[in-house]
Amino acid sequence: MKNIIQINIFILLLFFIWGCSTTTEQTAKENTPEIMEAKEVRDQHTYAKPQEAVVKHLNWEARVDFERQQIEAVARLDIEVADKAEELYLDTKGLIIDKVTLGEEEVMAVYEMGDYNAVTGTPLIIKITPKTRRVNVYYTTAKDAEALQWLNPEQTAGKNEPFLFTQSQAILARSWIPVQDSPGIRFTYSATVQVPSRLMALMSAENPMKKHESGIYKFEMKQPIPAYLMALAVGNLVFEPLGTRTGVYAEPAQIEKAAYEFAELDEMLEAAEKLYGPYRWERYDLIVLPPSFPFGGMENPRLTFATPTILAGDRSLTSLVAHELAHSWSGNLVTNATWDDFWLNEGFTVYFERRIMEAMYGRPYAEMLAELGYQDLKQTVEELMGEGKEEDTRLKLDLTGRNPDEGVTDVAYEKGYFFLRHLEGLVGREKFDEFLKEYFEKNAFQVMTTERFIKYLEENLLKPNNIEIAGTTYSDWIYGEGLPENMPEVDAELFNAVDRQLQAWKEGTPAASLQTDEWSSHEWLHFIRNLPDDLSADRLRELDQAFGFTQSGNSEVLAAWFMHAIAREYEPAYPALREFLNSVGRRKFLMPLYKKLTETEAGGILARDIYKTARPNYHFVSVNSLDALLKYREETKK
Ligand code: BES
Ligand code: ZN
C-alpha cells in the first residue's frame, strides 16, 4: 500500500515537472486568468517584504549639493510591523549609507547591505523589533545616481544656472531615496529640501509658487503614492498660473511660450473630470524641463514633468499633457501592481487621453491620433516579432530577471488602448464610461493586477450586460502574441485628404502646388511617414523647399522627417539632425534615429561621432538604451 502511494506521488511529480517545463508558447495558451491569479502576486523588482514591515510615511530631509552633484539626506520612515518581524527590507541602488537609527530617540541600528544586482540594486536590511515605529537612514547619493540628472548651466534654456531633475519610474527611486520601491507599496511623504538660494525646488507634492530666499522648501504629499512617483526638480524656475487649479513652471526664458502652449489646461482638467470623476489631487501643474529630459512626459502627482519639445508654438502636441493628466486616474489612483501589469497604467491612460482629446477637439481629431497610434503599434509588433521578442507583444508581460524598462513599448500603450476600445464596442460608450468611472472610484489608491481587472470586468461590465465574450478574448488580447483579429477599426477621415495629396505628388504634381492649407501637425506627420521609402535626395529637397521640414519647430515632424533624410542620405538636413541629437534627450526620438543611422556604414560612423558629444547631455535611461544599441563600451567612455 505504502509503495503504491509512493509510486502515485512519483507519477504526480513527473506530471508536475512536465507541466513546468512546457514551452513558452504553450504557457501562453494555458495562461488563463484563473491560473494566473492563483500564482502569487509578487513584484520581482523589489527587495521589500511588506508582509513583515511596510513603509507608511516618509519624512525626507535633504540638501542638494550642485558642486559635488550629490544629495545628502535623511529618510525618516514610519513603518507598520507584523508580529515577530525582525527586519525591514529597503531598496537602494548606489546609495552611500552613513548610518541608520531607530525611533525618535535615534538609537543606533544594526543593518547590512545585501548582494548587488545590476537591475534591482542592493537591499538594505535593517534589524527591527515588532515595536519599531520609525527608522532613520542617513545617506548620500552616488555621483552617477541613475534617477538624477545634473545639468550644467549650458544645458538649460537660460544658460546661467544649473538644474537637477529626477526620473524615478520604473525602479530608479531607489537610487536617490532608500524606500520600498514597488508600485504596490504606497506611502505619504513630507520633505524639507535645501537648495542654492537662487534656485527653486519642486516635488510631486504641494509646491511653492515663488522662490524662497532661504533656499529651504517644505513639501507635503497627503495622498499615499508609490515610490516611482517620487520626484524633485531644482532650477531657476518661475510660475505662471493658467487657471484656478492649474499652472506652469518653467525657466524664465520659456515661461511665456509655455503659458501660451498650455492655456487650455483648466479646460482639459474639466473635460477629464466630466468623463471619469473628480480629480483627487487638488492642483494640477506642469513643469517644462530642459531638453535632456528622457521622456515626453512623466505623471508625477500634482506636477507633471514635461519635455520642452512639446512647445510647438501652436498647441499641436498637447495630447501629451492629456496623457499625463489622465494618469492622475489610471496609474496614480489605480496603480499597476507589478511592472508586468504596466499596460493597466499606460493602455488605460492612452484610452483616457484620446477621450479627453475627443471631448475638446472632436472625434475626427482624436481619430487621427488613434490612427497614428495604430501605425506605431503595427510597426512595433513587426519589429518585436522579427527580433525574436514575440513574448513582449503580450499585454501581460513577464519581466522576470529583466529591467522593467524593456517592457516600455507601444504594446502596453496601443494594444492596451485598442483592447479598451474593443470593450467599449461590446457594450456601447455610455455603459463603458459608467464602468470606467466606477472602476477608478472603487479602486482609488489601490493596486490592480491584470487578473483582478479581468475579474472586475466580468463582474461589473460583462455579466450585468449579459455579454458573453468569445473564449479566446483574453488569450488573444492579454496573454497572446501579435495583434488579434478583432482589432477595432479606426476612421481617420482627415487623413484621406492627406493620402490624396500624397498620391498627386507621387504622380507628378509639384510639391509647391499641393493643397495643404489647414493641415495640423498630425496631418503632416501622416504625410511624412507615408512617403515612399525609395525617394531620391532630389525629391526630398523638393519637399523640403516647399514645406521647410528641416526647419520645422515641431519635434514630431522633425523626427519623422529625419528618418527619411537619414535613409536617403539627404545631407542638407544633417546639421539640423546633429543639433537635434545633441540637445534633445527624449528616448522616443533618439532610439529610432540612431537605429536608422546605424543601418548604413557611413551613418554608423556619423551616429558614433554625434553620440560622443551628445552622450553627456542624455539622462541615464536614454544612455542605457543607446549604449546597448551603439555597442558603446566602457573603455570608450573614458
Ligand atoms: N509614465 C510614462 C513614462 C515612463 C514609462 C517612464 C515607463 C518610465 C517608464 C509617461 O506617462 C509616458 O507614457 N510618456 C510618454 C508620453 C506619451 C504621450 C505616450 C512619452 O514620454 O513619450
Ligand atoms: Zn503614460
XYZ file of C-alpha atoms and ligand atoms in Angstrom:
661
model
C 0.000 0.000 0.000
C 2.732 2.392 1.036
C 4.566 1.589 -2.172
C 1.556 2.338 -4.298
C 1.164 5.743 -2.675
C 4.825 6.432 -3.258
C 4.528 5.468 -6.912
C 1.479 7.663 -7.276
C 3.303 10.593 -5.753
C 6.183 9.888 -8.098
C 3.869 9.940 -11.117
C 2.249 13.131 -9.925
C 5.665 14.664 -9.508
C 6.578 13.672 -13.045
C 3.439 15.347 -14.328
C 4.260 18.414 -12.306
C 7.789 18.651 -13.705
C 6.473 18.066 -17.199
C 3.885 20.778 -16.628
C 6.519 23.257 -15.558
C 8.775 22.650 -18.499
C 6.331 23.353 -21.321
C 7.452 25.826 -23.932
C 6.538 29.464 -23.625
C 4.106 29.078 -26.484
C 2.195 26.504 -24.536
C 2.366 28.660 -21.436
C 0.714 31.488 -23.323
C -2.225 29.277 -24.198
C -2.524 27.921 -20.715
C -2.309 31.280 -19.015
C -5.978 31.670 -18.285
C -6.935 34.394 -15.824
C -7.671 31.713 -13.210
C -4.250 30.139 -13.452
C -2.529 33.495 -13.422
C -4.462 34.668 -10.397
C -3.622 31.558 -8.499
C 0.042 32.460 -8.807
C 1.183 34.706 -6.005
C 1.278 38.381 -6.971
C 4.838 39.205 -6.404
C 6.807 42.191 -7.570
C 10.082 40.759 -8.874
C 11.733 44.150 -8.868
C 11.825 44.942 -5.171
C 13.585 43.528 -2.136
C 10.787 44.796 0.094
C 8.943 42.305 2.285
C 5.842 44.331 3.061
C 4.155 41.461 4.909
C 6.851 41.876 7.576
C 7.389 45.605 7.673
C 5.946 48.219 5.376
C 6.652 51.934 4.958
C 3.623 54.174 5.531
C 5.151 57.640 5.600
C 8.457 59.173 4.569
C 9.875 62.324 6.064
C 12.741 63.390 3.839
C 15.321 65.986 4.852
C 17.732 66.788 2.076
C 20.438 69.161 0.938
C 21.047 69.408 -2.778
C 24.734 69.966 -3.457
C 25.371 71.110 -7.036
C 29.149 71.360 -6.569
C 29.530 67.726 -5.658
C 26.481 66.667 -7.648
C 25.015 64.742 -4.805
C 22.128 64.820 -2.384
C 22.832 64.458 1.307
C 19.739 63.313 3.118
C 17.958 61.608 5.962
C 14.985 59.414 5.160
C 12.811 59.028 8.242
C 10.472 56.144 7.574
C 7.345 55.434 9.602
C 6.653 51.735 9.351
C 3.994 49.216 10.207
C 5.402 45.975 11.514
C 3.949 42.479 11.709
C 4.199 40.336 14.853
C 7.555 38.645 15.095
C 9.072 40.726 12.294
C 12.807 41.187 12.687
C 13.887 43.041 9.584
C 12.932 45.912 7.357
C 13.979 45.484 3.721
C 14.557 48.633 1.677
C 15.669 49.046 -1.930
C 18.800 51.024 -2.698
C 20.998 51.500 -5.728
C 24.365 53.170 -5.340
C 23.361 54.952 -2.105
C 26.155 55.542 0.360
C 24.681 54.795 3.774
C 26.247 56.792 6.597
C 24.230 55.433 9.491
C 20.848 54.007 10.435
C 18.994 54.743 13.665
C 15.722 53.590 15.207
C 12.902 55.594 16.784
C 12.643 59.257 17.647
C 15.387 58.781 20.179
C 17.628 57.594 17.321
C 19.212 54.509 18.796
C 21.925 53.093 16.520
C 20.553 50.271 14.405
C 22.213 47.144 13.123
C 21.993 46.872 9.356
C 23.615 45.205 6.405
C 23.753 45.646 2.660
C 22.765 42.519 0.730
C 24.092 41.353 -2.625
C 24.163 43.788 -5.516
C 22.162 43.058 -8.645
C 22.599 45.140 -11.803
C 18.849 45.542 -12.303
C 17.453 45.760 -8.789
C 20.381 47.201 -6.838
C 21.197 46.322 -3.242
C 18.827 45.536 -0.380
C 19.364 47.492 2.806
C 18.375 45.131 5.605
C 17.730 46.777 8.955
C 17.207 44.897 12.217
C 13.985 45.983 13.875
C 11.635 44.699 16.563
C 7.846 44.397 16.375
C 7.787 47.599 18.413
C 9.844 49.674 15.970
C 7.800 52.505 14.504
C 10.470 54.613 12.864
C 13.735 54.037 11.035
C 16.113 56.872 10.084
C 18.549 56.351 7.238
C 21.368 58.898 6.796
C 22.871 58.695 3.335
C 24.356 60.362 0.274
C 23.512 59.697 -3.361
C 26.161 58.369 -5.722
C 27.768 60.640 -8.281
C 26.117 58.704 -11.081
C 22.772 58.069 -9.341
C 20.555 56.724 -12.089
C 17.424 58.740 -11.377
C 19.252 62.055 -11.149
C 20.342 64.271 -13.966
C 22.578 67.168 -13.036
C 22.781 69.800 -15.744
C 25.366 72.496 -16.295
C 24.033 75.979 -16.998
C 24.778 75.485 -20.732
C 22.320 72.607 -20.818
C 19.417 74.795 -19.706
C 17.322 77.371 -21.557
C 18.691 80.298 -19.558
C 22.345 79.161 -19.606
C 23.015 80.812 -16.225
C 22.074 78.346 -13.540
C 22.433 74.608 -13.069
C 19.450 72.291 -12.996
C 18.586 68.971 -11.386
C 15.672 66.689 -12.107
C 14.752 63.144 -11.144
C 13.101 60.344 -13.103
C 12.027 57.546 -10.769
C 9.842 55.325 -12.939
C 10.219 52.426 -13.186
C 12.700 51.376 -10.468
C 15.085 54.303 -10.113
C 13.634 55.934 -6.983
C 15.973 53.658 -5.028
C 18.972 55.499 -6.475
C 18.034 58.687 -4.601
C 15.899 57.544 -1.658
C 16.087 54.306 0.344
C 12.480 53.148 0.026
C 10.327 50.145 -0.732
C 10.426 50.746 -4.439
C 7.428 48.762 -5.623
C 4.322 50.116 -7.363
C 2.251 48.066 -4.917
C 3.504 49.899 -1.819
C 2.086 53.373 -1.163
C 3.135 55.942 1.396
C 2.582 59.619 2.125
C 5.530 61.966 2.412
C 6.748 65.273 3.707
C 10.064 66.843 2.825
C 12.391 69.694 3.671
C 14.837 70.416 0.895
C 17.673 72.898 0.888
C 18.931 74.237 -2.438
C 21.115 77.201 -3.502
C 19.120 80.343 -2.815
C 18.930 81.407 -6.486
C 17.037 78.230 -7.323
C 13.539 76.896 -6.702
C 12.751 73.327 -5.652
C 9.607 71.471 -6.675
C 8.338 67.995 -5.874
C 5.417 65.701 -6.660
C 3.636 67.393 -3.765
C 2.168 70.696 -2.619
C 4.515 73.192 -4.242
C 5.716 76.782 -3.730
C 4.758 79.409 -6.286
C 7.668 81.704 -5.531
C 11.344 81.384 -4.765
C 12.292 81.394 -1.075
C 15.341 83.459 -0.248
C 16.462 80.933 2.334
C 16.637 78.239 -0.338
C 14.665 75.989 2.018
C 11.460 74.407 0.734
C 8.902 72.321 2.568
C 6.662 69.806 0.849
C 3.684 67.708 1.773
C 2.080 64.853 -0.163
C -1.000 63.845 1.771
C -2.218 61.125 -0.547
C -0.335 57.828 -0.474
C 1.739 57.226 -3.605
C 4.126 54.526 -4.793
C 7.870 55.298 -4.885
C 8.037 55.592 -8.667
C 6.044 58.817 -8.342
C 8.603 60.493 -6.079
C 10.044 63.448 -7.951
C 12.218 66.503 -7.473
C 13.236 69.345 -9.789
C 15.595 72.178 -8.872
C 16.397 75.088 -11.131
C 15.915 78.711 -11.965
C 12.160 78.395 -12.221
C 9.205 80.734 -12.286
C 5.493 80.033 -12.017
C 2.626 81.254 -14.164
C -0.960 80.433 -13.186
C -3.158 79.142 -16.025
C -6.490 78.644 -14.263
C -7.840 78.265 -10.771
C -6.348 74.829 -10.230
C -3.624 74.801 -12.844
C -0.347 76.475 -13.685
C 3.033 76.016 -15.282
C 6.627 76.222 -14.059
C 9.472 76.886 -16.470
C 12.722 78.744 -16.769
C 12.102 82.469 -17.301
C 13.239 82.135 -20.937
C 10.423 79.702 -21.683
C 7.596 80.680 -19.381
C 5.716 82.802 -21.887
C 5.817 80.180 -24.600
C 4.779 77.530 -22.088
C 1.846 79.579 -20.788
C 0.605 80.010 -24.352
C 1.011 76.337 -25.230
C -0.880 75.083 -22.178
C -3.515 77.824 -21.927
C -6.289 75.231 -22.171
C -5.135 73.212 -19.180
C -8.053 74.086 -16.889
C -10.475 73.160 -19.625
C -8.669 69.879 -20.116
C -8.920 69.105 -16.418
C -12.649 69.776 -16.531
C -13.070 67.567 -19.587
C -11.253 64.761 -17.766
C -13.392 65.096 -14.647
C -16.549 65.102 -16.700
C -15.539 61.790 -18.191
C -14.276 59.780 -15.238
C -14.940 61.583 -11.984
C -13.326 64.128 -9.679
C -9.633 64.960 -9.812
C -8.308 63.720 -6.472
C -5.025 65.621 -6.176
C -6.212 69.245 -5.725
C -3.838 71.182 -8.013
C -2.518 70.137 -11.403
C 0.609 71.942 -12.549
C 3.196 71.322 -15.237
C 6.912 71.883 -15.276
C 8.785 72.330 -18.544
C 12.188 70.717 -18.124
C 15.400 71.169 -20.088
C 15.569 69.224 -23.393
C 17.571 66.321 -21.992
C 14.519 65.028 -20.120
C 14.342 61.428 -21.385
C 10.557 61.244 -21.771
C 7.796 63.257 -23.325
C 6.096 63.497 -20.005
C 6.063 61.912 -16.572
C 2.924 61.867 -14.466
C 4.418 62.902 -11.137
C 1.378 63.625 -8.960
C 0.299 67.267 -8.838
C 3.228 68.196 -11.073
C 3.649 66.601 -14.482
C 7.217 66.754 -15.775
C 7.302 67.624 -19.490
C 9.813 67.861 -22.279
C 10.270 71.285 -23.904
C 9.908 69.532 -27.284
C 6.131 69.877 -26.931
C 6.390 73.657 -27.073
C 5.499 73.659 -30.763
C 4.009 77.149 -30.668
C 0.609 76.016 -31.950
C -0.726 73.779 -29.154
C -0.496 70.814 -31.511
C 1.257 68.449 -29.121
C -0.939 68.880 -26.073
C -2.299 65.335 -26.286
C 0.823 64.548 -24.314
C -0.473 66.712 -21.482
C -3.860 64.995 -21.738
C -1.960 61.726 -21.381
C -0.085 62.734 -18.244
C -3.216 64.288 -16.772
C -5.144 61.068 -17.420
C -2.554 59.221 -15.327
C -3.966 61.108 -12.333
C -6.678 58.413 -12.541
C -5.129 55.482 -14.395
C -1.786 54.850 -12.745
C -1.700 57.322 -9.900
C -5.086 56.366 -8.395
C -5.358 52.795 -9.652
C -1.820 51.523 -9.962
C -0.324 48.530 -11.748
C 0.616 46.012 -9.059
C 3.841 45.000 -10.769
C 5.641 46.132 -13.941
C 4.256 43.021 -15.657
C 0.872 44.778 -15.448
C 2.244 48.001 -16.949
C -0.465 48.030 -19.652
C -3.023 48.754 -16.915
C -1.258 52.082 -16.399
C -0.500 53.001 -19.981
C -3.247 51.367 -22.055
C -5.972 52.891 -19.858
C -4.174 56.222 -19.990
C -3.985 56.293 -23.778
C -7.692 55.455 -23.927
C -8.479 58.234 -21.453
C -6.120 60.658 -23.247
C -7.921 60.136 -26.567
C -11.292 60.588 -24.920
C -10.113 63.928 -23.497
C -8.867 64.974 -26.936
C -12.144 63.941 -28.482
C -14.115 65.920 -25.899
C -12.018 69.004 -26.595
C -11.347 68.893 -30.325
C -13.898 66.457 -31.747
C -13.886 62.902 -32.999
C -12.066 63.450 -36.315
C -9.133 64.958 -34.433
C -8.972 62.097 -31.912
C -9.231 59.542 -34.701
C -6.085 60.951 -36.267
C -4.259 60.274 -33.016
C -5.683 56.747 -32.875
C -4.578 56.036 -36.441
C -1.045 57.286 -35.768
C -1.029 55.069 -32.686
C -2.191 52.090 -34.709
C 0.622 52.611 -37.225
C 3.128 52.755 -34.365
C 1.711 49.583 -32.893
C 1.834 47.666 -36.163
C 5.440 48.614 -36.659
C 6.450 47.801 -33.092
C 4.779 44.407 -33.236
C 6.512 43.606 -36.525
C 9.858 44.639 -35.084
C 9.414 42.641 -31.880
C 8.324 39.579 -33.844
C 11.336 39.977 -36.135
C 13.743 40.261 -33.212
C 12.500 37.087 -31.556
C 10.779 39.067 -28.814
C 7.279 37.739 -29.521
C 6.580 37.465 -25.819
C 6.839 41.210 -25.422
C 3.840 41.643 -27.734
C 1.582 40.326 -24.957
C -0.200 42.807 -22.759
C 0.643 40.864 -19.631
C 4.425 40.873 -19.572
C 6.944 38.588 -17.982
C 9.826 40.764 -16.902
C 11.420 38.234 -14.582
C 15.125 38.946 -14.326
C 14.894 41.869 -16.745
C 14.829 45.614 -16.390
C 11.189 46.785 -16.411
C 12.307 49.404 -18.884
C 12.262 46.651 -21.502
C 8.502 46.483 -21.141
C 8.081 50.083 -22.268
C 6.936 49.570 -25.860
C 3.912 50.610 -27.900
C 2.319 47.291 -26.956
C 1.350 48.417 -23.435
C 0.164 51.775 -24.780
C -1.545 50.981 -28.047
C -2.554 47.338 -27.802
C -3.859 48.299 -24.364
C -5.754 51.191 -25.911
C -7.290 49.039 -28.621
C -8.334 46.405 -26.100
C -10.310 49.012 -24.174
C -11.736 50.345 -27.406
C -12.785 46.789 -28.214
C -14.568 46.537 -24.843
C -16.234 49.882 -25.463
C -17.543 48.461 -28.729
C -19.068 45.476 -26.949
C -21.273 47.429 -24.556
C -21.519 50.867 -26.105
C -19.926 54.054 -24.909
C -22.402 55.025 -22.240
C -22.099 51.826 -20.261
C -18.373 51.660 -20.742
C -17.916 55.176 -19.409
C -20.034 54.416 -16.381
C -17.983 51.298 -15.786
C -14.642 53.116 -16.026
C -15.766 55.936 -13.782
C -16.786 53.464 -11.112
C -13.602 51.462 -11.609
C -11.485 54.493 -10.736
C -13.666 55.351 -7.782
C -13.838 51.876 -6.289
C -10.160 51.118 -6.732
C -8.756 54.527 -5.882
C -5.391 54.431 -4.076
C -5.145 50.700 -4.661
C -3.223 48.364 -6.876
C -4.577 46.313 -9.709
C -3.320 43.158 -11.345
C -4.305 42.098 -14.830
C -6.195 39.134 -13.411
C -8.109 41.208 -10.883
C -9.049 43.564 -13.652
C -10.412 40.703 -15.754
C -12.494 39.530 -12.833
C -13.703 43.051 -12.175
C -14.594 43.418 -15.832
C -16.578 40.188 -15.841
C -18.485 41.073 -12.720
C -19.143 44.722 -13.346
C -19.493 45.062 -17.075
C -19.934 41.824 -18.949
C -22.257 39.807 -16.701
C -24.623 42.688 -15.849
C -24.990 43.385 -19.554
C -25.395 39.719 -20.477
C -22.377 39.818 -22.696
C -20.715 36.524 -23.451
C -17.332 37.271 -24.835
C -15.501 34.876 -27.065
C -13.480 32.350 -25.111
C -10.376 33.470 -26.905
C -10.690 37.140 -25.967
C -8.237 37.079 -23.098
C -5.819 34.691 -24.736
C -5.850 36.844 -27.882
C -5.564 40.230 -26.297
C -3.830 39.770 -22.974
C -1.856 36.555 -22.938
C -1.395 36.122 -26.675
C 1.156 37.440 -29.108
C 0.812 39.778 -32.063
C -2.356 41.618 -32.965
C -5.765 39.990 -32.508
C -8.111 39.571 -35.441
C -10.814 41.683 -33.886
C -8.848 44.944 -33.817
C -11.338 47.828 -33.790
C -11.408 49.878 -36.997
C -10.146 53.442 -36.862
C -11.796 56.014 -39.055
C -9.281 58.797 -39.559
C -11.199 60.587 -42.270
C -8.970 63.664 -42.126
C -6.110 61.557 -43.412
C -7.978 60.798 -46.629
C -7.194 64.269 -47.937
C -3.554 63.757 -46.996
C -3.449 60.451 -48.863
C -4.912 62.144 -51.932
C -2.290 64.885 -51.911
C 0.458 62.366 -51.396
C -0.809 60.383 -54.345
C -0.953 63.510 -56.502
C 2.643 64.326 -55.635
C 3.747 60.807 -56.471
C 2.018 61.201 -59.832
C 3.790 64.413 -60.709
C 2.032 67.382 -59.082
C 4.813 69.661 -57.810
C 5.066 69.796 -54.011
C 4.502 73.547 -54.021
C 1.096 73.061 -55.683
C -0.290 70.550 -53.179
C -3.270 71.600 -51.114
C -2.043 71.513 -47.564
C -3.770 74.543 -46.050
C -5.172 73.963 -42.598
C -3.168 70.808 -42.038
C -2.306 70.209 -38.413
C 0.998 68.660 -37.447
C -0.800 65.281 -37.294
C -1.657 65.517 -40.956
C 1.921 66.479 -41.714
C 3.143 63.561 -39.666
C 0.915 61.212 -41.628
C 2.182 62.715 -44.882
C 5.845 62.333 -43.960
C 5.500 58.860 -42.500
C 3.820 57.623 -45.644
C 6.326 58.983 -48.118
C 7.725 56.173 -50.269
C 10.922 54.580 -48.983
C 12.798 54.947 -52.239
C 12.755 58.710 -52.765
C 15.825 60.336 -54.244
C 17.597 63.107 -52.380
C 16.283 65.462 -55.090
C 12.713 64.545 -54.328
C 13.370 65.160 -50.635
C 14.871 68.528 -51.493
C 11.741 69.440 -53.424
C 9.577 68.689 -50.384
C 11.944 70.479 -48.071
C 11.931 73.600 -50.216
C 8.148 73.625 -50.421
C 7.399 72.827 -46.767
C 10.557 73.623 -44.784
C 10.623 70.310 -42.911
C 14.285 70.595 -41.875
C 13.463 73.889 -40.171
C 10.252 72.651 -38.539
C 9.641 73.803 -34.983
C 7.558 70.711 -34.365
C 9.645 67.933 -32.845
C 7.384 65.115 -34.091
C 7.505 66.410 -37.656
C 11.228 66.935 -37.410
C 11.936 63.453 -36.083
C 9.778 61.807 -38.770
C 11.486 63.865 -41.476
C 14.966 62.978 -40.241
C 14.101 59.297 -40.658
C 13.782 59.855 -44.415
C 16.754 62.200 -44.537
C 18.932 59.513 -42.954
C 17.597 56.705 -45.133
C 18.259 58.667 -48.348
C 21.410 60.400 -47.117
C 19.846 63.795 -47.682
C 22.718 65.845 -46.350
C 21.127 69.299 -46.172
C 19.229 68.002 -43.134
C 22.349 66.750 -41.326
C 23.332 69.916 -39.454
C 19.805 70.148 -38.051
C 19.868 66.439 -37.235
C 23.154 66.817 -35.374
C 21.805 69.784 -33.454
C 18.624 67.866 -32.585
C 20.517 64.800 -31.354
C 22.876 66.948 -29.341
C 20.191 68.790 -27.446
C 17.134 66.544 -27.246
C 17.342 63.638 -24.825
C 13.893 62.173 -25.398
C 14.403 58.452 -25.873
C 11.380 58.029 -28.110
C 13.106 60.214 -30.742
C 16.675 59.127 -30.103
C 16.254 55.384 -30.462
C 14.738 55.274 -33.968
C 17.054 57.990 -35.287
C 20.257 56.381 -34.056
C 18.982 52.987 -35.158
C 18.281 54.288 -38.642
C 21.749 55.818 -38.795
C 23.397 52.519 -37.923
C 21.765 50.852 -40.921
C 24.499 52.155 -43.231
C 28.215 52.248 -42.668
C 28.566 55.991 -43.134
C 25.523 56.542 -40.931
C 27.014 54.336 -38.243
C 30.174 56.423 -38.211
C 28.148 59.607 -38.021
C 25.977 58.161 -35.222
C 29.014 57.334 -33.102
C 30.572 60.688 -33.790
C 27.432 62.538 -32.713
C 26.902 60.234 -29.741
C 30.342 61.016 -28.358
C 29.455 64.658 -27.843
C 25.752 64.162 -27.170
C 26.015 61.366 -24.607
C 26.839 63.638 -21.647
C 23.635 65.527 -22.426
C 21.415 62.483 -22.001
C 19.788 61.054 -18.879
C 20.746 57.573 -17.698
C 17.628 55.904 -19.125
C 18.447 57.119 -22.618
C 22.167 56.386 -22.230
C 21.367 52.894 -21.029
C 19.326 52.106 -24.154
C 21.702 53.861 -26.558
C 24.881 52.283 -25.171
C 23.333 48.922 -25.953
C 22.211 49.984 -29.423
C 25.536 51.543 -30.390
C 27.601 48.932 -28.541
C 29.238 51.752 -26.683
C 31.763 50.204 -24.360
C 33.131 51.333 -21.001
C 36.652 51.866 -22.403
C 35.383 54.362 -24.937
C 33.644 56.318 -22.207
C 36.947 57.483 -20.789
N 4.826 57.097 -17.357
C 5.240 57.315 -18.695
C 6.726 57.424 -18.846
C 7.509 56.215 -18.391
C 7.059 54.941 -18.604
C 8.704 56.385 -17.746
C 7.793 53.845 -18.143
C 9.439 55.303 -17.300
C 8.976 54.018 -17.501
C 4.563 58.554 -19.294
O 3.254 58.716 -18.886
C 4.500 58.370 -20.777
O 3.871 57.447 -21.194
N 5.139 59.242 -21.535
C 5.119 59.220 -22.975
C 4.124 60.214 -23.472
C 3.002 59.758 -24.196
C 2.061 60.799 -24.706
C 2.777 58.423 -24.669
C 6.467 59.631 -23.502
O 7.298 60.078 -22.721
O 6.704 59.525 -24.700
Zn 1.988 57.239 -19.740
